[in-house]
PDB file of C-alpha atoms and ligand atoms in Angstrom:
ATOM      1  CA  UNK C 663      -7.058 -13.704-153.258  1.00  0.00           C
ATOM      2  CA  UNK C 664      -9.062 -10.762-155.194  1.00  0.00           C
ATOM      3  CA  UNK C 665      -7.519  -7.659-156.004  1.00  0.00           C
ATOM      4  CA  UNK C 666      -8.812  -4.149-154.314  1.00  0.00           C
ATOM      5  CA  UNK C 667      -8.370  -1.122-156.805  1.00  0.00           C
ATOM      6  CA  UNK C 668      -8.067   2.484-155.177  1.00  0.00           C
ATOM      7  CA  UNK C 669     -10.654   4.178-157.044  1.00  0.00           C
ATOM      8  CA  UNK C 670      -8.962   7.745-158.977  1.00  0.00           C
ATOM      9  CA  UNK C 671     -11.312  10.335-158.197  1.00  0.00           C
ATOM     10  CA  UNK C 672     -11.801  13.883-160.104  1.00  0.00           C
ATOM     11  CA  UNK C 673     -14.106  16.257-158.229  1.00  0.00           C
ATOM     12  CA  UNK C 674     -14.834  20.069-159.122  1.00  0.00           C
ATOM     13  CA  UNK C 675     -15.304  22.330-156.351  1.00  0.00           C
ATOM     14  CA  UNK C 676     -17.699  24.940-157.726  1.00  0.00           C
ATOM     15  CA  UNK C 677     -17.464  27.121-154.443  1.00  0.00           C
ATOM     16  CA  UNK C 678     -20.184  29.878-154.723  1.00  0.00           C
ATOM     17  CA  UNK C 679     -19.838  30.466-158.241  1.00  0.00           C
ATOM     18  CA  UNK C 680     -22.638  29.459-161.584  1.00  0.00           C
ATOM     19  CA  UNK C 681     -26.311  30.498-161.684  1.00  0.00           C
ATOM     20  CA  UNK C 682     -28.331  27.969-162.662  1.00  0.00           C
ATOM     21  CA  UNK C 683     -28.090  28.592-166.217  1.00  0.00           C
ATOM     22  CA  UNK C 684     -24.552  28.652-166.184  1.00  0.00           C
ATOM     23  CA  UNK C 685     -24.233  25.555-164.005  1.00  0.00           C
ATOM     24  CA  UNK C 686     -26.340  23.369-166.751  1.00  0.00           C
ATOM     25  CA  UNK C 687     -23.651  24.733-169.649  1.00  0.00           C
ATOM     26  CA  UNK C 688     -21.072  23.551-167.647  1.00  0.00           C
ATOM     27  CA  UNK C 689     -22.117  19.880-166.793  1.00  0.00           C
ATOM     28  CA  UNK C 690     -23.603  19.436-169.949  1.00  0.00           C
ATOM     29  CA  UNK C 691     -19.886  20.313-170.798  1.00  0.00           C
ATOM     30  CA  UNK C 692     -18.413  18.020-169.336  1.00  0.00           C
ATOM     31  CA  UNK C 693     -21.027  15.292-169.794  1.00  0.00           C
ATOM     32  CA  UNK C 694     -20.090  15.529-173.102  1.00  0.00           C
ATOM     33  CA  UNK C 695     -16.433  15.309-172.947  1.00  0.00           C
ATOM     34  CA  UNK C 696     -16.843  12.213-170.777  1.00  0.00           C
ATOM     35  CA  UNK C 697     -19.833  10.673-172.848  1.00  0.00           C
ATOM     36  CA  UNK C 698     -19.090   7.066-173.796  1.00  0.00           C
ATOM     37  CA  UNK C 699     -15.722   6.916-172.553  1.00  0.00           C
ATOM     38  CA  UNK C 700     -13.521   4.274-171.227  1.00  0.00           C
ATOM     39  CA  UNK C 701     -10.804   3.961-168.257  1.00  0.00           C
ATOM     40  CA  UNK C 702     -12.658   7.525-166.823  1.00  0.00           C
ATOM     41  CA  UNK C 703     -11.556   8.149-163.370  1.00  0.00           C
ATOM     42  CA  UNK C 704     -14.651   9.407-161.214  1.00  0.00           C
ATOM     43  CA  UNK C 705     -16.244  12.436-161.888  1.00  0.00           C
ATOM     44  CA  UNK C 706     -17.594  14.550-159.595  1.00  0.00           C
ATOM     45  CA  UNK C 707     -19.328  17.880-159.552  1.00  0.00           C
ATOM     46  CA  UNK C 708     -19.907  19.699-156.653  1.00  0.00           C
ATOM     47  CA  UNK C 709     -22.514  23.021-157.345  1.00  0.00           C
ATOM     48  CA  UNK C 710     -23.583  25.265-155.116  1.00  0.00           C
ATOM     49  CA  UNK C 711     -26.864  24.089-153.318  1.00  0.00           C
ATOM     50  CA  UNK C 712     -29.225  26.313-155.932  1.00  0.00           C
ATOM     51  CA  UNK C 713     -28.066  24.429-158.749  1.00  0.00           C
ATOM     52  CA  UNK C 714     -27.627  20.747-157.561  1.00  0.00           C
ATOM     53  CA  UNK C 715     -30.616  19.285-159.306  1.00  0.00           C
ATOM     54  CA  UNK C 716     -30.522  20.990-162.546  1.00  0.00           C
ATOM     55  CA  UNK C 717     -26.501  19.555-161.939  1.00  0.00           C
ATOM     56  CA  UNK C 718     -27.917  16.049-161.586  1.00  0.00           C
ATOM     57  CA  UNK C 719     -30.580  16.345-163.837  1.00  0.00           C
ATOM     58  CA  UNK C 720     -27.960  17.093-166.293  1.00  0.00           C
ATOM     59  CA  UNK C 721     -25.112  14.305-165.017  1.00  0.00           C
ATOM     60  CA  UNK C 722     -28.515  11.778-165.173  1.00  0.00           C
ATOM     61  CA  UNK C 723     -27.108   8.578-168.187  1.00  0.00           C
ATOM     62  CA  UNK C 724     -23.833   9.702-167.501  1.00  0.00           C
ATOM     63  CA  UNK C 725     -21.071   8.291-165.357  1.00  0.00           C
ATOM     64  CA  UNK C 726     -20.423  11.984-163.472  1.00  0.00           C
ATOM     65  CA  UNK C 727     -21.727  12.038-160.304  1.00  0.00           C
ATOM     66  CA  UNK C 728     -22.930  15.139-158.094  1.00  0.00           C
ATOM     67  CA  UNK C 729     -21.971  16.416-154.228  1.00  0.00           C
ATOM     68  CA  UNK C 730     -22.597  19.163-152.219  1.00  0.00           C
ATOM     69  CA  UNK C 731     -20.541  21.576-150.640  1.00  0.00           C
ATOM     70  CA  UNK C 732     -21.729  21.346-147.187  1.00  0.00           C
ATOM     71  CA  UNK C 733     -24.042  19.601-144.628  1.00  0.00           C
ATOM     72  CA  UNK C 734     -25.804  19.989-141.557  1.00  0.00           C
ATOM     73  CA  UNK C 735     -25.761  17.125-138.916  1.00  0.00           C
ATOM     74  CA  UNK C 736     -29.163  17.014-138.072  1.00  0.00           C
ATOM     75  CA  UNK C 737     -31.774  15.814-140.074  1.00  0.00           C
ATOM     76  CA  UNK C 738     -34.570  18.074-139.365  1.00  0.00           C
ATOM     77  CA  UNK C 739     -35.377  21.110-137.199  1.00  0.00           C
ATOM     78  CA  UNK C 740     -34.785  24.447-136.393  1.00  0.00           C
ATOM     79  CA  UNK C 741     -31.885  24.961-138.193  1.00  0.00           C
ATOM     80  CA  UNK C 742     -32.447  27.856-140.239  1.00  0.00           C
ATOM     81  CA  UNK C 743     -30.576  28.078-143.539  1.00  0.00           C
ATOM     82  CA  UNK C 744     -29.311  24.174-143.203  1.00  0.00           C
ATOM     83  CA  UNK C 745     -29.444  21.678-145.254  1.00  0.00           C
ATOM     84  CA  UNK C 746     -29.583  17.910-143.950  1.00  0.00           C
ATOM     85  CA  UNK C 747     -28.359  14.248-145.358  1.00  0.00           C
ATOM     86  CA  UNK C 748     -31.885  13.519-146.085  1.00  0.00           C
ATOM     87  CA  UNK C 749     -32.411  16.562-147.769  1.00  0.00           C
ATOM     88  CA  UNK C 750     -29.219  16.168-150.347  1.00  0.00           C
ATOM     89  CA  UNK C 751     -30.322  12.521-150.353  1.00  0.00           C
ATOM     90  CA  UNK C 752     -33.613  13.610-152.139  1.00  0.00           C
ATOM     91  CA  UNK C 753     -31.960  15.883-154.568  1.00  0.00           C
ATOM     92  CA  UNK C 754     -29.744  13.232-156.057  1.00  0.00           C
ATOM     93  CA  UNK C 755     -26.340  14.045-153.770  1.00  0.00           C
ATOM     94  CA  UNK C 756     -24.188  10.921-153.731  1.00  0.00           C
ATOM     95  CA  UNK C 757     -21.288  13.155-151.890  1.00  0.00           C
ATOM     96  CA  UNK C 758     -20.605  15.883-150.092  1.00  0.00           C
ATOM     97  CA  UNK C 759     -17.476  18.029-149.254  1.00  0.00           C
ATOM     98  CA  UNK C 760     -16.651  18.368-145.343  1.00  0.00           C
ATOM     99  CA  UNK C 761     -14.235  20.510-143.615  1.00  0.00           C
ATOM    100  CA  UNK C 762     -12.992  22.563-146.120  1.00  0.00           C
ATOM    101  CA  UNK C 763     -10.788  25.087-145.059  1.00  0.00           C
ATOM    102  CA  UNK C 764     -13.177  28.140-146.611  1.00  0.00           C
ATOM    103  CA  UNK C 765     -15.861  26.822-144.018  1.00  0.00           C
ATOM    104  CA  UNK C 766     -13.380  26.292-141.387  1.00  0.00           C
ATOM    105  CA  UNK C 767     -12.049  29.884-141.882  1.00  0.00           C
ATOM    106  CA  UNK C 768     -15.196  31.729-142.430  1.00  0.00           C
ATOM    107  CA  UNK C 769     -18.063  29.769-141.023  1.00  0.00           C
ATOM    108  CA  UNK C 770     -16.777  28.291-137.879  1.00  0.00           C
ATOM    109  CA  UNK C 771     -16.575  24.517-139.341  1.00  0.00           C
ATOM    110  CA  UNK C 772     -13.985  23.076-136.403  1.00  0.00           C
ATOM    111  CA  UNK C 773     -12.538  19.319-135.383  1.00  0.00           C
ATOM    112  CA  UNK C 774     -15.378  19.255-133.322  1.00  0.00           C
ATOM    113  CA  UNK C 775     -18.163  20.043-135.989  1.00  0.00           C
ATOM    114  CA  UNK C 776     -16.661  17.886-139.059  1.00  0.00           C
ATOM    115  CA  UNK C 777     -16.896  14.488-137.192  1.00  0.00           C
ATOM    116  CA  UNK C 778     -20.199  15.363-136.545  1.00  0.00           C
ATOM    117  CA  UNK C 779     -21.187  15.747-140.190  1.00  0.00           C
ATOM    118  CA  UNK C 780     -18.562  13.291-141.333  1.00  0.00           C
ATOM    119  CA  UNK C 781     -21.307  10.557-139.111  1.00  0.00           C
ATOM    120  CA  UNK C 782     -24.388  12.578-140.113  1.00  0.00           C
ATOM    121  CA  UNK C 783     -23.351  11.770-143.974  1.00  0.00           C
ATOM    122  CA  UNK C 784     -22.278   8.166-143.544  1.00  0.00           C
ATOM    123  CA  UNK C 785     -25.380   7.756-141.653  1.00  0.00           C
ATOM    124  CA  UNK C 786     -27.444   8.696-144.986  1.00  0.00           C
ATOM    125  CA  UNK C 787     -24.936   6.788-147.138  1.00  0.00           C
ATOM    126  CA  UNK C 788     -23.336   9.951-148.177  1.00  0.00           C
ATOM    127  CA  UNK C 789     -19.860   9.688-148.909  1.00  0.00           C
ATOM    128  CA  UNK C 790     -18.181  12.308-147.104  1.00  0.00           C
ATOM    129  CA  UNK C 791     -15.058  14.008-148.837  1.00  0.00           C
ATOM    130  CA  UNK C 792     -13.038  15.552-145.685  1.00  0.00           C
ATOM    131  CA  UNK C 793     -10.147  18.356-146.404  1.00  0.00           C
ATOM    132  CA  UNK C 794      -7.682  18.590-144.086  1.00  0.00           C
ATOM    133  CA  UNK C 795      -4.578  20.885-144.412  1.00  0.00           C
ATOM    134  CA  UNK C 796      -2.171  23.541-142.840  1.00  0.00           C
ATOM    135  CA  UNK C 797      -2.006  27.644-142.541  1.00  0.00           C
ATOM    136  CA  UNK C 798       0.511  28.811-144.498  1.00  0.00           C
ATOM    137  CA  UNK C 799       1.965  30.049-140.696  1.00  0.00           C
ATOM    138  CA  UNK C 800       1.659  26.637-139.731  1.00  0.00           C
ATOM    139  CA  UNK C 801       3.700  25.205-142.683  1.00  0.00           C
ATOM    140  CA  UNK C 802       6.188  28.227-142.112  1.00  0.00           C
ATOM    141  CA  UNK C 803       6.286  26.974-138.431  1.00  0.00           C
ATOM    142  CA  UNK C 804       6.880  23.211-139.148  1.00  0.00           C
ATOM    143  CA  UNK C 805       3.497  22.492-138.075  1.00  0.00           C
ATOM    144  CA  UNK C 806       2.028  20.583-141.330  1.00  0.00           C
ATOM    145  CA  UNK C 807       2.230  17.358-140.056  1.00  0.00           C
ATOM    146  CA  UNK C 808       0.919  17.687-136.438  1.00  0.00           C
ATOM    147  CA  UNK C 809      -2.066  19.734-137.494  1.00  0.00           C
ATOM    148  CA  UNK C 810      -3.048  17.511-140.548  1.00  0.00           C
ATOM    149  CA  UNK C 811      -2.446  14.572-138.248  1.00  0.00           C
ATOM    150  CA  UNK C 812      -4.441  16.512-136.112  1.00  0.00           C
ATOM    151  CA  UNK C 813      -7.455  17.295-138.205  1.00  0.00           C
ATOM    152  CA  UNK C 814      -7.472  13.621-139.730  1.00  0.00           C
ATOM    153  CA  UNK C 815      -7.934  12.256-136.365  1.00  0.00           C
ATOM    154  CA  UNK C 816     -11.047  14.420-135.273  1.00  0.00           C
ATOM    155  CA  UNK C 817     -12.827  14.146-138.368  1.00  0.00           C
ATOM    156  CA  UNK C 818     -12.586  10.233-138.608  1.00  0.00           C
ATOM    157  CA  UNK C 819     -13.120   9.458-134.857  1.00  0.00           C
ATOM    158  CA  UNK C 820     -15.324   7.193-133.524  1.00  0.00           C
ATOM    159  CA  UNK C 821     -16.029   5.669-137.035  1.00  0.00           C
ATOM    160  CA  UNK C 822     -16.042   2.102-137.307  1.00  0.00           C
ATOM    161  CA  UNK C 823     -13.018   0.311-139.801  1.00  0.00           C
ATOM    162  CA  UNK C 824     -15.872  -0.128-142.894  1.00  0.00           C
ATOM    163  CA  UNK C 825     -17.063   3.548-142.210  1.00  0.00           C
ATOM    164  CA  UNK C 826     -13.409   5.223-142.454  1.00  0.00           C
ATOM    165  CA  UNK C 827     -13.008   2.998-145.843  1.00  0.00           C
ATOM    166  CA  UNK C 828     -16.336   5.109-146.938  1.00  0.00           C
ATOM    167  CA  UNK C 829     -14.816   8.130-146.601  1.00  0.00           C
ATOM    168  CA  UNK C 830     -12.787  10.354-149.040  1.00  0.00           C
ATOM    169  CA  UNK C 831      -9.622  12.536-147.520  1.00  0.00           C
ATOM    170  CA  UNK C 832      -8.434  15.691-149.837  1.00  0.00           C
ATOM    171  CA  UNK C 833      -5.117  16.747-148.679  1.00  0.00           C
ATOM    172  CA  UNK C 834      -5.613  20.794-149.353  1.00  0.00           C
ATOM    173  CA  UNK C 835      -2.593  22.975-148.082  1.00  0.00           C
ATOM    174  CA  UNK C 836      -4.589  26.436-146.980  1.00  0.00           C
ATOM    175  CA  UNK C 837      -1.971  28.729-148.934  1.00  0.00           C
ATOM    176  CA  UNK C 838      -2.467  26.615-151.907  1.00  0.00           C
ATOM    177  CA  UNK C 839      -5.932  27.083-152.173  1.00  0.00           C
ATOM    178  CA  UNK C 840      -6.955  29.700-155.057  1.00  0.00           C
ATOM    179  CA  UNK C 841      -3.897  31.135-155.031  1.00  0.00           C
ATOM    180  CA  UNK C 842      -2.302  29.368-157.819  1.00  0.00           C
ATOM    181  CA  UNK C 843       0.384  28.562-155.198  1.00  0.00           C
ATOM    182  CA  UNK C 844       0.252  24.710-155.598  1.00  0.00           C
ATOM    183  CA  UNK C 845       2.104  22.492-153.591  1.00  0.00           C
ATOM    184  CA  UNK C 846       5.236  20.594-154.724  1.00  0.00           C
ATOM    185  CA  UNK C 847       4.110  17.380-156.385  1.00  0.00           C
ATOM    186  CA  UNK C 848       6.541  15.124-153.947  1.00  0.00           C
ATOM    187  CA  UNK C 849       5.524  17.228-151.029  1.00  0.00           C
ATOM    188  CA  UNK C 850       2.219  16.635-151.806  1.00  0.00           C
ATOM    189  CA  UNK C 851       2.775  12.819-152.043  1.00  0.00           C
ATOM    190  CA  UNK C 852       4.344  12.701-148.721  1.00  0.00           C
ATOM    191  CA  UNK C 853       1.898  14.601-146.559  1.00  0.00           C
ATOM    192  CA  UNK C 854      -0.642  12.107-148.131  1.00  0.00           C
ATOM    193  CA  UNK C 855       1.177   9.593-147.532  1.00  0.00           C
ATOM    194  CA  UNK C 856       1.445  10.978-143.633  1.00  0.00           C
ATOM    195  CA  UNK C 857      -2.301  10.808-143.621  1.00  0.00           C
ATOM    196  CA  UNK C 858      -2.369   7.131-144.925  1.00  0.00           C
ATOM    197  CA  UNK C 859       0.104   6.105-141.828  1.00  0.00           C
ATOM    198  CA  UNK C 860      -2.014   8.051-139.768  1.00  0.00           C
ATOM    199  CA  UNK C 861      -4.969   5.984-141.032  1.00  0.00           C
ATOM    200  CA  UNK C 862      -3.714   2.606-139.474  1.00  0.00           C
ATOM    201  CA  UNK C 863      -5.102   4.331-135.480  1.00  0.00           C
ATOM    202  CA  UNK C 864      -8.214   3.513-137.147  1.00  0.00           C
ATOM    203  CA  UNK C 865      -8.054  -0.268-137.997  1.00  0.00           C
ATOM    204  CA  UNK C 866      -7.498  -2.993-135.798  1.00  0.00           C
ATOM    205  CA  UNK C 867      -9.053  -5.939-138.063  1.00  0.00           C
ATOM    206  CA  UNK C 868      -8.404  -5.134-141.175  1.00  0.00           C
ATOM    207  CA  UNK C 869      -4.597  -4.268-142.241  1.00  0.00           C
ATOM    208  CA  UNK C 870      -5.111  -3.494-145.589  1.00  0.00           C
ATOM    209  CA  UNK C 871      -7.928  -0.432-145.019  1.00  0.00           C
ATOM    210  CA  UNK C 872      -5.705   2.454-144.912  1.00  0.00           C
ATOM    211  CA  UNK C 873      -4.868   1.377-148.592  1.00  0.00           C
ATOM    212  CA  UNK C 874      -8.306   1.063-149.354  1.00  0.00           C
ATOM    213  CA  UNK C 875      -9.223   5.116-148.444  1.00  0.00           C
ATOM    214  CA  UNK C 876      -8.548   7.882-151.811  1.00  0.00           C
ATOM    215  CA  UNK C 877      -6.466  10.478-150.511  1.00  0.00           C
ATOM    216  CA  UNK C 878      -6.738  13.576-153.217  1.00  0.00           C
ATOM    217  CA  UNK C 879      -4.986  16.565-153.347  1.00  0.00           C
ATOM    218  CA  UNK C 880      -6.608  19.921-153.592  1.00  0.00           C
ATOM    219  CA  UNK C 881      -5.128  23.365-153.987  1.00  0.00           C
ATOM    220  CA  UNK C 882      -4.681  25.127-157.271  1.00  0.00           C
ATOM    221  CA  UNK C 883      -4.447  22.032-159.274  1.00  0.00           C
ATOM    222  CA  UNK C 884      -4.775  23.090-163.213  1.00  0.00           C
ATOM    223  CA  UNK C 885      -4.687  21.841-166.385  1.00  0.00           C
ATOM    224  CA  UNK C 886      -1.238  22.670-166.223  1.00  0.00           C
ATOM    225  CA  UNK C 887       0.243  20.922-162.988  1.00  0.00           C
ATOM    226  CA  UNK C 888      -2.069  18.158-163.029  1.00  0.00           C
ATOM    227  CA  UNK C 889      -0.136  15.563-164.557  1.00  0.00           C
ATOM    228  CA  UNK C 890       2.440  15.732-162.733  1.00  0.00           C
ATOM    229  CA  UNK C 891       0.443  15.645-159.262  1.00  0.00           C
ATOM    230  CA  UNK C 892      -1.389  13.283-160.799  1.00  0.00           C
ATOM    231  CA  UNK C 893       1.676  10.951-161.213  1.00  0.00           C
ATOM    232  CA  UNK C 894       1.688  10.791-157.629  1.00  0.00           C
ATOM    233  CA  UNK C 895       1.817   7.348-156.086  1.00  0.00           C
ATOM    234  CA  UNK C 896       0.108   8.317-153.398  1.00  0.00           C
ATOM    235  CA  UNK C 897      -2.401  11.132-154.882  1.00  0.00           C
ATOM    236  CA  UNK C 898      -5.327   9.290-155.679  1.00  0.00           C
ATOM    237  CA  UNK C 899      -7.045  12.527-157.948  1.00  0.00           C
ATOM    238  CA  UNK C 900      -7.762  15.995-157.130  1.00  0.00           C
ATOM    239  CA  UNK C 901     -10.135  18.366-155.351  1.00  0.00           C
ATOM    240  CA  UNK C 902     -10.182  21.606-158.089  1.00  0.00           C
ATOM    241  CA  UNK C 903     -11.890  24.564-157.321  1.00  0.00           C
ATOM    242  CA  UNK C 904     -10.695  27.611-159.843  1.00  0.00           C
ATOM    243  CA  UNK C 905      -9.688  25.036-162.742  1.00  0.00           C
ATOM    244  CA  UNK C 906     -13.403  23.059-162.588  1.00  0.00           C
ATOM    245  CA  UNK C 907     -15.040  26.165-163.802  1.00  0.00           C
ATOM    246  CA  UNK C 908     -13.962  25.412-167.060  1.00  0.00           C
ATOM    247  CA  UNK C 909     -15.437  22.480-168.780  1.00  0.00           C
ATOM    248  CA  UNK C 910     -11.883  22.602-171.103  1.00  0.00           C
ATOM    249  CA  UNK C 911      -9.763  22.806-168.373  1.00  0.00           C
ATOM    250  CA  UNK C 912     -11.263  20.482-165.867  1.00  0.00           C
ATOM    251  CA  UNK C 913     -12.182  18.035-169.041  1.00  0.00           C
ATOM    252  CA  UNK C 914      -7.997  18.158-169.532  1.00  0.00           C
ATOM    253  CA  UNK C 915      -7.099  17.498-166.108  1.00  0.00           C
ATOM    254  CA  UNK C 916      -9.841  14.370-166.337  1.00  0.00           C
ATOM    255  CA  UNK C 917      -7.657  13.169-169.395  1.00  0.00           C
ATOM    256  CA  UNK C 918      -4.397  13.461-167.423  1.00  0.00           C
ATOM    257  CA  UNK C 919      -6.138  11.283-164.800  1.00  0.00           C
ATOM    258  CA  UNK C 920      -7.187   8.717-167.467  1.00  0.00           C
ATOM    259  CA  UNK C 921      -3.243   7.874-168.184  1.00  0.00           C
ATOM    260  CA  UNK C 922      -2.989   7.393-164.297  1.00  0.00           C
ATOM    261  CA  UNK C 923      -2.340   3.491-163.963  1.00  0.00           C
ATOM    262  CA  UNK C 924      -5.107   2.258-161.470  1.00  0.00           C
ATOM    263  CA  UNK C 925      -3.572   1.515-158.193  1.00  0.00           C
ATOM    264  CA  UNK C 926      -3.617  -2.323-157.038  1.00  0.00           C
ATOM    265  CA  UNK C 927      -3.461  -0.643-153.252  1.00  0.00           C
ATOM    266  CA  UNK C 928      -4.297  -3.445-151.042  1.00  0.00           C
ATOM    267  CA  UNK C 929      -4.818  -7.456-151.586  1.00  0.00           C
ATOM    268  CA  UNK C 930      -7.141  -9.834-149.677  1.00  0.00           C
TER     269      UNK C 930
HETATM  270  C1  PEP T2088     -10.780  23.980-153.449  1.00  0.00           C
HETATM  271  O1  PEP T2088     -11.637  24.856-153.394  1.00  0.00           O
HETATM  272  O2  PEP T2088     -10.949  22.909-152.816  1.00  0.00           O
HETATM  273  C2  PEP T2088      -9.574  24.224-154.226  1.00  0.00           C
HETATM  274  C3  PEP T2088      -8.631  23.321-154.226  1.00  0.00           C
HETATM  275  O3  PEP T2088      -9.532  25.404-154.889  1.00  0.00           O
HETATM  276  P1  PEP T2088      -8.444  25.826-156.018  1.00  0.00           P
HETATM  277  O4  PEP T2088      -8.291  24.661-156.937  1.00  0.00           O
HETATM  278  O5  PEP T2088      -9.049  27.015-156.674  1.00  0.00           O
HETATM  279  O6  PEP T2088      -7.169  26.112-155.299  1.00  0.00           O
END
């Protein structure tokens, strides 16, 4: 019987902020703060497209790793202003956010588009990182768990049971996002645990794979209110936009993951 370990995951959402300049102070940052260190939970930096390979260039020796913010589906073509799998493939991408609720709210990203790109990654061996979470109205309306149930189902659909266990979820409530606003920790915990239940739809073979998924939550995680998310069960890491622009504060919310025991999440 060997022992499957949930991976802890810490990724930085840089949304459209750092030049290029900028971007290399920060990574080289946090490479050093990470630099020869033990029990590290993975680290990942997500740049804007303009600065992903001076990002990896930089990360390059060290354990962080780098994703985009976006994808297009197809690999090639007239798709004017896209990029493709291939494409962050050859720049040194390993991951690449999908679904976030920015793009959903103000660049049409829908349940219909994120499977699409959720496949188009996997496809390339990108490891898609798909946010799913509810309008503040919706939360207000009683709504969270139907429309997170909702959006986890159309992103992972049609993926086979070893493609879903390649994929990372990020639980981000909308009204927590940037607005310092976070979420409860134990509210947090159980609407990722809701997603994890709502995993099982997706394996027939193997009972143990919707242990095997990271679930993170994202949504004005800080320096602050990270340990105590972080103590989660259930929370796996964090998706941190605001708080990753600063290689202190990110760097402390990495050291509150460190103290996170490992999770022995599924046995086989
Ligand atoms: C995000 O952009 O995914 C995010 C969680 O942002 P913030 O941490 O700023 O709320």
């Amino acid at each position: 019987m060997s022992e499957k370990v949930r991976k802890t995951i810490i990724a930085g959402n840089w949304k459209m902020n750092k030049l290029r300049n900028e971007a290399q102070e920060l990574a080289t940052a946090i490479v050093a703060g990470t630099k020869g260190r033990d029990n590290l939970p993975d680290i990942l930096l997500c740049p804007p497209f303009t600065s992903l390979d001076i990002v990896v260039q930089t990360a390059k020796d060290s354990a962080i790793q780098v994703g985009a913010q976006n994808v297009e589906y197809h690999d090639a073509g007239a798709f004017t202003g896209e990029v493709s799998p291939p494409m962050l493939i050859d720049a040194g991408v390993t991951h690449v956010i999908i679904g976030h609720s920015e793009r959903r709210q103000f660049f049409g990203e829908t349940n219909q588009t994120v499977p699409l790109k959720v496949k188009a990654a996997l496809a390339h061996k990108l490891t898609p990182i798909v946010c799913v979470g509810e309008l503040l109205d919706e939360r207000e309306n009683d709504l969270t768990d139907p429309v997170v149930k909702r959006q986890v189902g159309a992103a992972l659909n049609g993926l086979t049971e070893d493609e879903v266990k390649s994929v990372i979820l990020a639980y981000e409530p909308v009204w927590a996002i940037g607005t310092g606003q976070v979420c409860e920790s134990k509210e947090a915990a159980r609407v990722v645990g809701l997603i994890r239940k709502t995993l099982t739809q997706f394996f027939q073979q193997d009972k143990d794979g919707p242990d095997m998924v990271p679930i993170l939550y994202g949504g004005s995680m800080n320096a602050k209110n990270a340990e105590e998310l972080l103590a989660q069960d259930e929370i796996d890491g964090g998706l941190i936009g605001g708080a990753s622009l600063k290689a202190d504060e990110f760097l402390e919310i990495v050291n509150h993951a460190c103290k996170r025991p490992r999770l022995s999440a599924a046995k086989a």
